[in-house]
Each structure stands twice: as C-alpha cells, then as structure tokens.
Coordinates of C-alpha atoms in Angstrom, one line a residue:
X63 CA 189.8 -103.1 -68.4
X64 CA 190.9 -104.8 -64.9
X65 CA 194.0 -106.5 -64.3
X66 CA 192.5 -109.6 -62.1
X67 CA 194.8 -110.7 -59.2
X68 CA 194.6 -114.0 -58.3
X69 CA 195.6 -115.5 -54.6
X70 CA 194.0 -118.2 -52.7
X71 CA 194.2 -119.5 -49.5
X72 CA 196.9 -122.6 -50.2
X73 CA 199.7 -122.4 -51.9
X74 CA 201.6 -124.7 -54.1
X75 CA 204.4 -124.0 -56.4
X76 CA 203.2 -126.5 -59.2
X77 CA 199.6 -126.3 -60.6
X78 CA 198.2 -128.5 -58.1
X79 CA 194.9 -130.4 -59.2
X80 CA 192.8 -132.1 -56.3
X81 CA 191.0 -135.5 -56.7
X82 CA 188.6 -133.7 -55.1
X83 CA 188.1 -132.1 -58.1
X84 CA 188.4 -134.5 -60.9
X85 CA 186.2 -136.8 -59.2
X86 CA 182.8 -134.5 -58.5
X87 CA 183.2 -130.8 -59.5
X88 CA 184.8 -131.7 -63.0
X89 CA 182.0 -134.7 -63.8
X90 CA 179.6 -132.3 -63.5
X91 CA 181.0 -129.0 -64.8
X92 CA 180.9 -127.8 -68.6
X93 CA 184.4 -128.6 -70.2
X94 CA 184.6 -124.9 -71.4
X95 CA 184.2 -124.6 -67.6
X96 CA 186.3 -127.0 -66.5
X97 CA 189.1 -125.3 -68.5
X98 CA 188.4 -121.7 -67.7
X99 CA 189.3 -123.0 -63.5
X100 CA 192.5 -125.1 -64.3
X101 CA 193.8 -121.6 -66.3
X102 CA 193.4 -120.0 -63.0
X103 CA 195.1 -122.7 -61.0
X104 CA 198.0 -122.2 -63.7
X105 CA 198.4 -118.8 -62.6
X106 CA 197.7 -118.1 -59.2
X107 CA 199.8 -115.9 -57.7
X108 CA 201.7 -115.1 -61.0
X109 CA 203.0 -111.6 -61.3
X110 CA 204.2 -112.0 -64.8
X111 CA 200.9 -112.3 -67.0
X112 CA 199.2 -109.6 -67.2
X113 CA 195.7 -111.0 -66.8
X114 CA 192.4 -109.6 -67.8
X115 CA 188.9 -111.5 -69.0
X116 CA 189.5 -110.4 -72.1
X117 CA 193.6 -111.7 -72.1
X118 CA 191.6 -115.3 -70.2
X119 CA 189.1 -115.1 -73.5
X120 CA 191.6 -114.8 -76.3
X121 CA 194.0 -117.6 -74.5
X122 CA 191.3 -119.8 -74.5
X123 CA 189.2 -119.2 -77.7
X124 CA 186.3 -118.0 -75.8
X125 CA 184.3 -114.7 -75.8
X126 CA 184.8 -112.6 -72.4
X127 CA 180.9 -113.3 -71.5
X128 CA 182.0 -117.3 -71.9
X129 CA 184.3 -116.5 -69.2
X130 CA 182.3 -114.9 -67.6
X131 CA 180.0 -117.7 -66.8
X132 CA 182.6 -119.7 -65.9
X133 CA 183.4 -117.1 -63.0
X134 CA 180.2 -117.3 -61.6
X135 CA 179.9 -121.2 -61.8
X136 CA 182.6 -121.9 -60.0
X137 CA 181.6 -119.2 -56.9
X138 CA 178.2 -120.8 -57.1
X139 CA 180.3 -124.3 -56.7
X140 CA 182.0 -123.0 -53.8
X141 CA 185.6 -123.1 -55.5
X142 CA 186.4 -119.2 -55.6
X143 CA 185.1 -115.8 -54.8
X144 CA 185.0 -113.2 -57.1
X145 CA 185.9 -109.8 -55.5
X146 CA 184.4 -106.8 -57.5
X147 CA 184.4 -102.8 -58.1
X148 CA 182.0 -100.4 -57.7
X149 CA 180.8 -100.5 -61.2
X150 CA 180.6 -104.2 -60.7
X151 CA 183.2 -105.4 -62.8
X152 CA 186.0 -108.2 -61.3
X153 CA 188.8 -107.1 -60.5
X154 CA 190.2 -109.8 -58.1
X155 CA 189.6 -113.1 -57.8
X156 CA 190.0 -115.9 -54.8
X157 CA 190.7 -119.6 -55.2
X158 CA 188.9 -121.6 -51.9
X159 CA 190.4 -124.9 -50.8
X160 CA 188.5 -128.0 -51.7
X161 CA 186.5 -129.4 -48.5
X162 CA 187.3 -132.8 -47.5
X163 CA 184.2 -133.1 -45.7
X164 CA 182.1 -132.4 -49.5
X165 CA 184.2 -135.4 -50.9
X166 CA 182.9 -137.6 -47.9
X167 CA 179.4 -136.5 -48.3
X168 CA 179.4 -137.3 -52.3
X169 CA 180.6 -140.8 -50.9
X170 CA 184.3 -141.4 -52.8
X171 CA 185.4 -144.5 -52.2
X172 CA 188.5 -145.6 -52.9
X173 CA 189.8 -148.1 -55.8
X174 CA 189.9 -151.7 -54.6
X175 CA 193.4 -153.3 -55.4
X176 CA 191.7 -156.6 -56.7
X177 CA 188.7 -156.3 -59.5
X178 CA 185.9 -158.2 -58.8
X179 CA 183.0 -159.0 -60.6
X180 CA 180.1 -156.4 -59.2
X181 CA 177.3 -157.5 -57.3
X182 CA 173.3 -156.8 -57.3
X183 CA 173.8 -153.7 -54.8
X184 CA 176.7 -152.8 -56.2
X185 CA 175.0 -152.2 -59.8
X186 CA 171.8 -150.6 -58.1
X187 CA 174.5 -147.9 -56.6
X188 CA 175.9 -147.4 -60.0
X189 CA 172.8 -147.0 -61.2
X190 CA 172.3 -144.5 -58.7
X191 CA 175.2 -142.5 -59.2
X192 CA 174.4 -142.7 -62.6
X193 CA 170.8 -140.7 -61.6
X194 CA 172.8 -138.6 -59.7
X195 CA 175.4 -137.8 -62.3
X196 CA 172.3 -136.8 -64.8
X197 CA 171.0 -134.2 -62.0
X198 CA 174.2 -132.4 -61.6
X199 CA 174.7 -131.8 -65.3
X200 CA 170.9 -130.9 -65.9
X201 CA 171.7 -128.3 -62.7
X202 CA 174.8 -127.3 -64.8
X203 CA 172.8 -126.5 -68.1
X204 CA 169.8 -124.9 -66.1
X205 CA 172.3 -122.2 -64.2
X206 CA 173.7 -121.7 -67.7
X207 CA 170.3 -121.0 -69.6
X208 CA 169.8 -118.2 -66.3
X209 CA 172.9 -116.8 -67.4
X210 CA 172.0 -116.2 -71.0
X211 CA 168.8 -115.2 -70.9
X212 CA 169.7 -112.9 -67.6
X213 CA 166.6 -114.1 -65.4
X214 CA 165.1 -116.3 -63.5
X215 CA 163.7 -119.4 -65.0
X216 CA 160.1 -120.5 -64.8
X217 CA 158.6 -123.4 -64.0
X218 CA 158.1 -124.0 -68.0
X219 CA 161.3 -123.1 -68.8
X220 CA 163.0 -125.6 -66.9
X221 CA 160.3 -128.1 -68.2
X222 CA 161.7 -127.4 -71.5
X223 CA 165.0 -127.5 -71.2
X224 CA 164.6 -131.1 -68.7
X225 CA 163.0 -132.1 -71.9
X226 CA 165.5 -131.2 -74.2
X227 CA 168.2 -133.2 -72.2
X228 CA 165.9 -136.4 -71.3
X229 CA 163.6 -136.7 -73.8
X230 CA 165.9 -135.4 -76.7
X231 CA 169.0 -136.6 -75.5
X232 CA 170.7 -133.3 -75.9
X233 CA 174.3 -133.0 -74.4
X234 CA 174.8 -130.6 -71.8
X235 CA 177.2 -128.5 -74.5
X236 CA 174.2 -129.1 -76.8
X237 CA 172.0 -126.9 -75.0
X238 CA 174.0 -124.3 -74.0
X239 CA 174.9 -123.7 -77.9
X240 CA 171.2 -123.9 -78.5
X241 CA 170.5 -121.2 -75.7
X242 CA 173.1 -119.1 -76.7
X243 CA 172.5 -119.0 -80.6
X244 CA 169.1 -118.5 -80.3
X245 CA 169.4 -115.5 -77.6
X246 CA 172.1 -113.9 -80.3
X247 CA 170.0 -114.2 -82.7
X248 CA 167.8 -111.7 -80.7
X249 CA 165.4 -114.6 -79.1
X250 CA 164.5 -115.2 -75.4
X251 CA 161.7 -116.6 -76.2
X252 CA 161.6 -120.0 -74.4
X253 CA 158.9 -120.9 -77.5
X254 CA 161.2 -119.7 -80.5
X255 CA 164.4 -121.6 -78.5
X256 CA 162.5 -125.4 -78.1
X257 CA 161.1 -124.8 -82.1
X258 CA 164.7 -124.6 -83.2
X259 CA 165.6 -127.8 -80.6
X260 CA 162.6 -129.7 -81.9
X261 CA 164.3 -128.6 -85.6
X262 CA 167.7 -130.0 -84.7
X263 CA 166.2 -133.0 -83.4
X264 CA 164.5 -133.9 -86.7
X265 CA 167.9 -133.1 -88.6
X266 CA 169.6 -135.2 -86.7
X267 CA 171.7 -133.0 -85.3
X268 CA 173.3 -134.5 -81.9
X269 CA 176.6 -132.8 -81.5
X270 CA 177.7 -128.9 -81.4
X271 CA 179.9 -129.1 -84.2
X272 CA 176.6 -130.1 -86.8
X273 CA 174.6 -127.5 -85.0
X274 CA 177.1 -124.9 -85.4
X275 CA 177.2 -125.2 -89.1
X276 CA 173.4 -125.7 -89.6
X277 CA 173.4 -122.2 -87.8
X278 CA 175.9 -121.1 -89.9
X279 CA 173.8 -121.9 -93.0
X280 CA 170.0 -120.8 -91.2
X281 CA 171.7 -117.4 -91.1
X282 CA 172.7 -116.9 -94.2
X283 CA 170.0 -117.9 -96.0
X284 CA 167.6 -115.6 -93.9
X285 CA 169.9 -112.5 -94.4
X286 CA 170.4 -113.1 -97.6
X287 CA 166.4 -113.4 -98.2
X288 CA 165.5 -110.5 -95.7
X289 CA 168.1 -108.6 -97.3
X290 CA 166.9 -108.8 -100.9
X291 CA 163.6 -107.9 -99.6
X292 CA 165.2 -104.8 -97.7
X293 CA 163.7 -106.0 -94.3
X294 CA 166.6 -104.9 -91.4
X295 CA 167.0 -105.1 -87.8
X296 CA 165.0 -108.5 -87.3
X297 CA 164.9 -112.1 -87.5
X298 CA 162.3 -114.0 -89.7
X299 CA 158.8 -114.9 -88.3
X300 CA 158.2 -118.6 -88.1
X301 CA 156.6 -118.1 -91.0
X302 CA 158.9 -116.3 -93.1
X303 CA 161.4 -119.2 -91.8
X304 CA 158.7 -121.8 -93.3
X305 CA 159.3 -120.4 -96.5
X306 CA 162.6 -120.0 -96.5
X307 CA 163.2 -123.1 -95.6
X308 CA 160.9 -124.9 -98.2
X309 CA 162.6 -122.9 -100.8
X310 CA 166.4 -123.9 -99.9
X311 CA 165.8 -127.7 -98.8
X312 CA 163.2 -128.6 -100.0
X313 CA 163.2 -127.5 -103.3
X314 CA 166.7 -127.0 -103.5
X315 CA 167.2 -123.1 -104.8
X316 CA 170.5 -121.3 -105.1
X317 CA 170.1 -117.7 -103.1
X318 CA 170.8 -116.2 -106.7
X319 CA 167.2 -117.9 -107.6
X320 CA 165.8 -117.2 -104.5
X321 CA 166.8 -113.6 -104.8
X322 CA 165.7 -113.3 -108.1
X323 CA 162.3 -114.2 -107.0
X324 CA 162.5 -112.1 -103.9
X325 CA 163.3 -108.7 -106.5
X326 CA 160.3 -109.8 -109.0
X327 CA 158.1 -109.6 -106.1
X328 CA 159.4 -106.2 -104.8
X329 CA 159.0 -104.8 -108.4
X330 CA 155.6 -105.9 -108.7
X331 CA 154.2 -105.7 -105.6
X332 CA 156.8 -102.7 -104.5
X333 CA 156.8 -104.6 -100.8
X334 CA 157.8 -107.6 -99.1
X335 CA 155.5 -110.8 -100.0
X336 CA 156.7 -114.1 -99.1
X337 CA 153.5 -115.7 -100.6
X338 CA 154.3 -113.9 -103.9
X339 CA 157.4 -114.9 -103.8
X340 CA 156.3 -118.5 -102.9
X341 CA 154.3 -118.2 -106.0
X342 CA 157.1 -117.6 -108.8
X343 CA 159.3 -120.2 -106.9
X344 CA 156.8 -123.0 -107.2
X345 CA 156.2 -122.0 -110.9
X346 CA 160.0 -122.7 -111.3
X347 CA 160.1 -125.3 -109.2
X348 CA 157.7 -127.3 -111.6
X349 CA 159.4 -126.3 -114.5
X350 CA 162.5 -127.5 -113.8
X351 CA 164.8 -124.4 -112.9
X352 CA 168.2 -125.2 -111.7
X353 CA 170.4 -122.0 -112.5
X354 CA 169.6 -118.5 -113.7
X355 CA 169.3 -119.0 -117.1
X356 CA 166.9 -121.7 -116.9
X357 CA 164.6 -118.7 -115.4
X358 CA 165.1 -116.8 -119.0
X359 CA 164.4 -119.7 -121.1
X360 CA 160.9 -119.9 -119.2
X361 CA 160.4 -116.0 -119.8
X362 CA 161.0 -116.5 -123.5
X363 CA 159.0 -119.6 -123.7
X364 CA 156.0 -117.4 -122.0
X365 CA 156.6 -114.7 -124.0
X366 CA 156.6 -116.9 -127.2
X367 CA 153.3 -118.5 -126.0
X368 CA 151.8 -114.9 -125.7
X369 CA 152.6 -113.8 -128.9
X370 CA 151.3 -116.9 -130.7
X371 CA 147.2 -116.8 -131.2
X372 CA 145.1 -119.5 -130.0
X373 CA 144.5 -122.0 -133.3
X374 CA 142.0 -124.0 -130.9
X375 CA 139.5 -121.0 -130.2
X376 CA 136.6 -120.4 -132.2
X377 CA 136.7 -118.1 -135.1
X378 CA 134.4 -115.6 -133.3
X379 CA 133.0 -111.9 -135.1
X380 CA 133.6 -109.6 -133.0
X381 CA 131.0 -107.4 -131.3
X382 CA 130.9 -104.1 -131.6
X383 CA 130.3 -102.3 -127.8
X384 CA 129.3 -99.6 -126.7
X385 CA 132.0 -97.1 -125.4
X386 CA 130.8 -97.1 -121.8
X387 CA 131.2 -100.9 -121.6
X388 CA 134.8 -100.5 -123.3
X389 CA 137.2 -100.4 -120.6
X390 CA 140.5 -102.8 -119.1
X391 CA 139.0 -104.8 -116.5
X392 CA 141.6 -104.8 -113.5
X393 CA 143.2 -107.6 -112.3
X394 CA 144.9 -108.3 -108.6
X395 CA 145.7 -112.3 -109.0
X396 CA 149.2 -113.5 -109.1
X397 CA 149.4 -114.7 -112.7
X398 CA 148.6 -110.8 -113.6
X399 CA 151.4 -109.1 -111.4
X400 CA 154.0 -111.9 -112.9
X401 CA 152.8 -111.0 -116.9
X402 CA 153.1 -106.9 -115.8
X403 CA 156.5 -107.5 -114.7
X404 CA 157.8 -110.0 -117.0
X405 CA 156.0 -107.2 -119.4
X406 CA 158.5 -105.0 -118.1
X407 CA 161.7 -107.2 -118.4

C-alpha cells in the first residue's frame, strides 16, 4: 500500500477553504466527496501523518473504493491531480488552485448590504440557477454511476438514472446507494437497478438510511431462503424474489416458518421449488399459521381426519377386481406429495 504524499501549488499554514469552493464546487458535489477533499486540505504537506487510501477510509468511515471515487471526481473537476505508479495505484496527490475566472463565469455575485424584495427578473434568474444546480447534481450522479458500473453509460442508462432523479425524486445520495447496493449484490443490469428503484419508490423510501434498513432485511430474507434450498453463489431471480416478498410482506411469515416449508419441499421433491413451497405456505396462511407450533396442530388435524372413515360416503359393496387392474395409481400433484411428506413425519 503506497503512502500518499499530498503537495500543492499554493501554501497555507491553516486549512484554507476558498469561497469559490463553497459557492460552486461544494454545492454540486456529493457530501462524502466533500469530506474527502476537506480531509486532503487538512493534511497537505503533513509529514507527521502516515497517509494511505486505507487510512483515509478508516478516518472518514468509508470504503477504499469510496475514497478512490472521490479522488477521481475532484480530478475531473480540476481541483487535484492524481500521480500513479506503474501498477496504476495512486502514489501522490497534487492539489491545484481554484480558478478565479471560473467564479466569474459561474456568475458569482457579491452579497447586497441592504435586503430588498426580489424583482421579477431576480426570480427568473433564481429559477434558472436552480435548474442549473439540478443539472450539476445529475451530472455528478451520472459520473458516480459510471464508476460503480465500470463502463461508459449508454443512452438507456442515462435515461433511467435521469428518471430516478427527476420523476422518482430520488436524491443523489439515494441513487448512489441504489447503484452501489445493486452492484455489490452482483447486479449491474440497469433493468435490475430500475426494478429496485421502482420498488423503493412504491415503499415510500426517500432516504439512504431507509434504503439501507430495507436492503439489510432483503439480503437476510433472500440469503435465508436460498440457503434453505441449497442455492449458492447467486441472488434470487425476479420471480423468486416475488415469492419471497409475498411470503414475508404480504403473508407476514417469519423466516423459521418459511425455512420449514423449504425443508419440506426438498424432502418431498428432492429439489428447490418455489412453486411447491408457495403451495405449502398458501395452506398455512389459510390455516392461520403464526408459529411453528401452529404447523404441528395442522399436521395433527390432517392425520386425524385421514384416520376417520367418511361417514357421508354411501355403503357400496366392495367389487372384486382382477389382478391386472389391482394397482396403485401414481399421482404427482402437490396434495399427494404433501401427504407423503406428512406420513414420513
């Protein structure tokens, strides 16, 4: 791991933050990226601190990938230059000065001494400025998406992310977490990412913290079900996820009940079957199952019902049949398989 040496083309004995950075660069940047840049300013020319990407990540409670993404973002903004070794690892960072001309181009206006009511022209200018800020935020989130997906975004990708931002009203932080969590789960398809975004919108998720809590629950539920089925090294397919969401959210089953249904499925069919498990849980849902003991009650009632002769059946004399017709009919339907399973228990 390379120790990073930070130098700059300007010198200050204090951590200096210019108004240009606050007024323009900070506004359009992701908050985590701002933290990284301020940290670099604080430790420029500081030889007493053993600075590495790993140390920066630990200090700021981020991942190393988060730090490297911030480096690349500020380099694209022209506020620093990354110096790399032969293996393409960052070995030094040079902070570059702010451009005064950039502030002039961006329309920086000195504050007025006396408060005045905004004129119509001022209101129009403010609206235009807000629209400009939105474009900057969108540009930022598109840049972040490219880093996570490790590719140049297609027109479809850009349209999808723009839809998240403008129509689903997702913040830059939320979109970043959306893409990050999907990629970490092994899904880089924009179609998959869009499905998750729509699901979050329908669930009323508007903050990164809300999304993190739901993602944690999602991963726990999916991992538990897939493990019970013996499925490894992949996430659930859309159809499988729909079953899991129905069992946990719509029917409200706890994971121990779902795992019991999965175990019975494997015992009866000898292979994973979300459809068969769904048939079991459907009956348990109709039978008001809330705990594992409720399942045993249903099993006992089923066995008792089987052992009692059907009193309403007519007393038909038994007809003797020839041996070639005396065979047990095979059945592969769900009810028969479940009956075999209950008999084994």
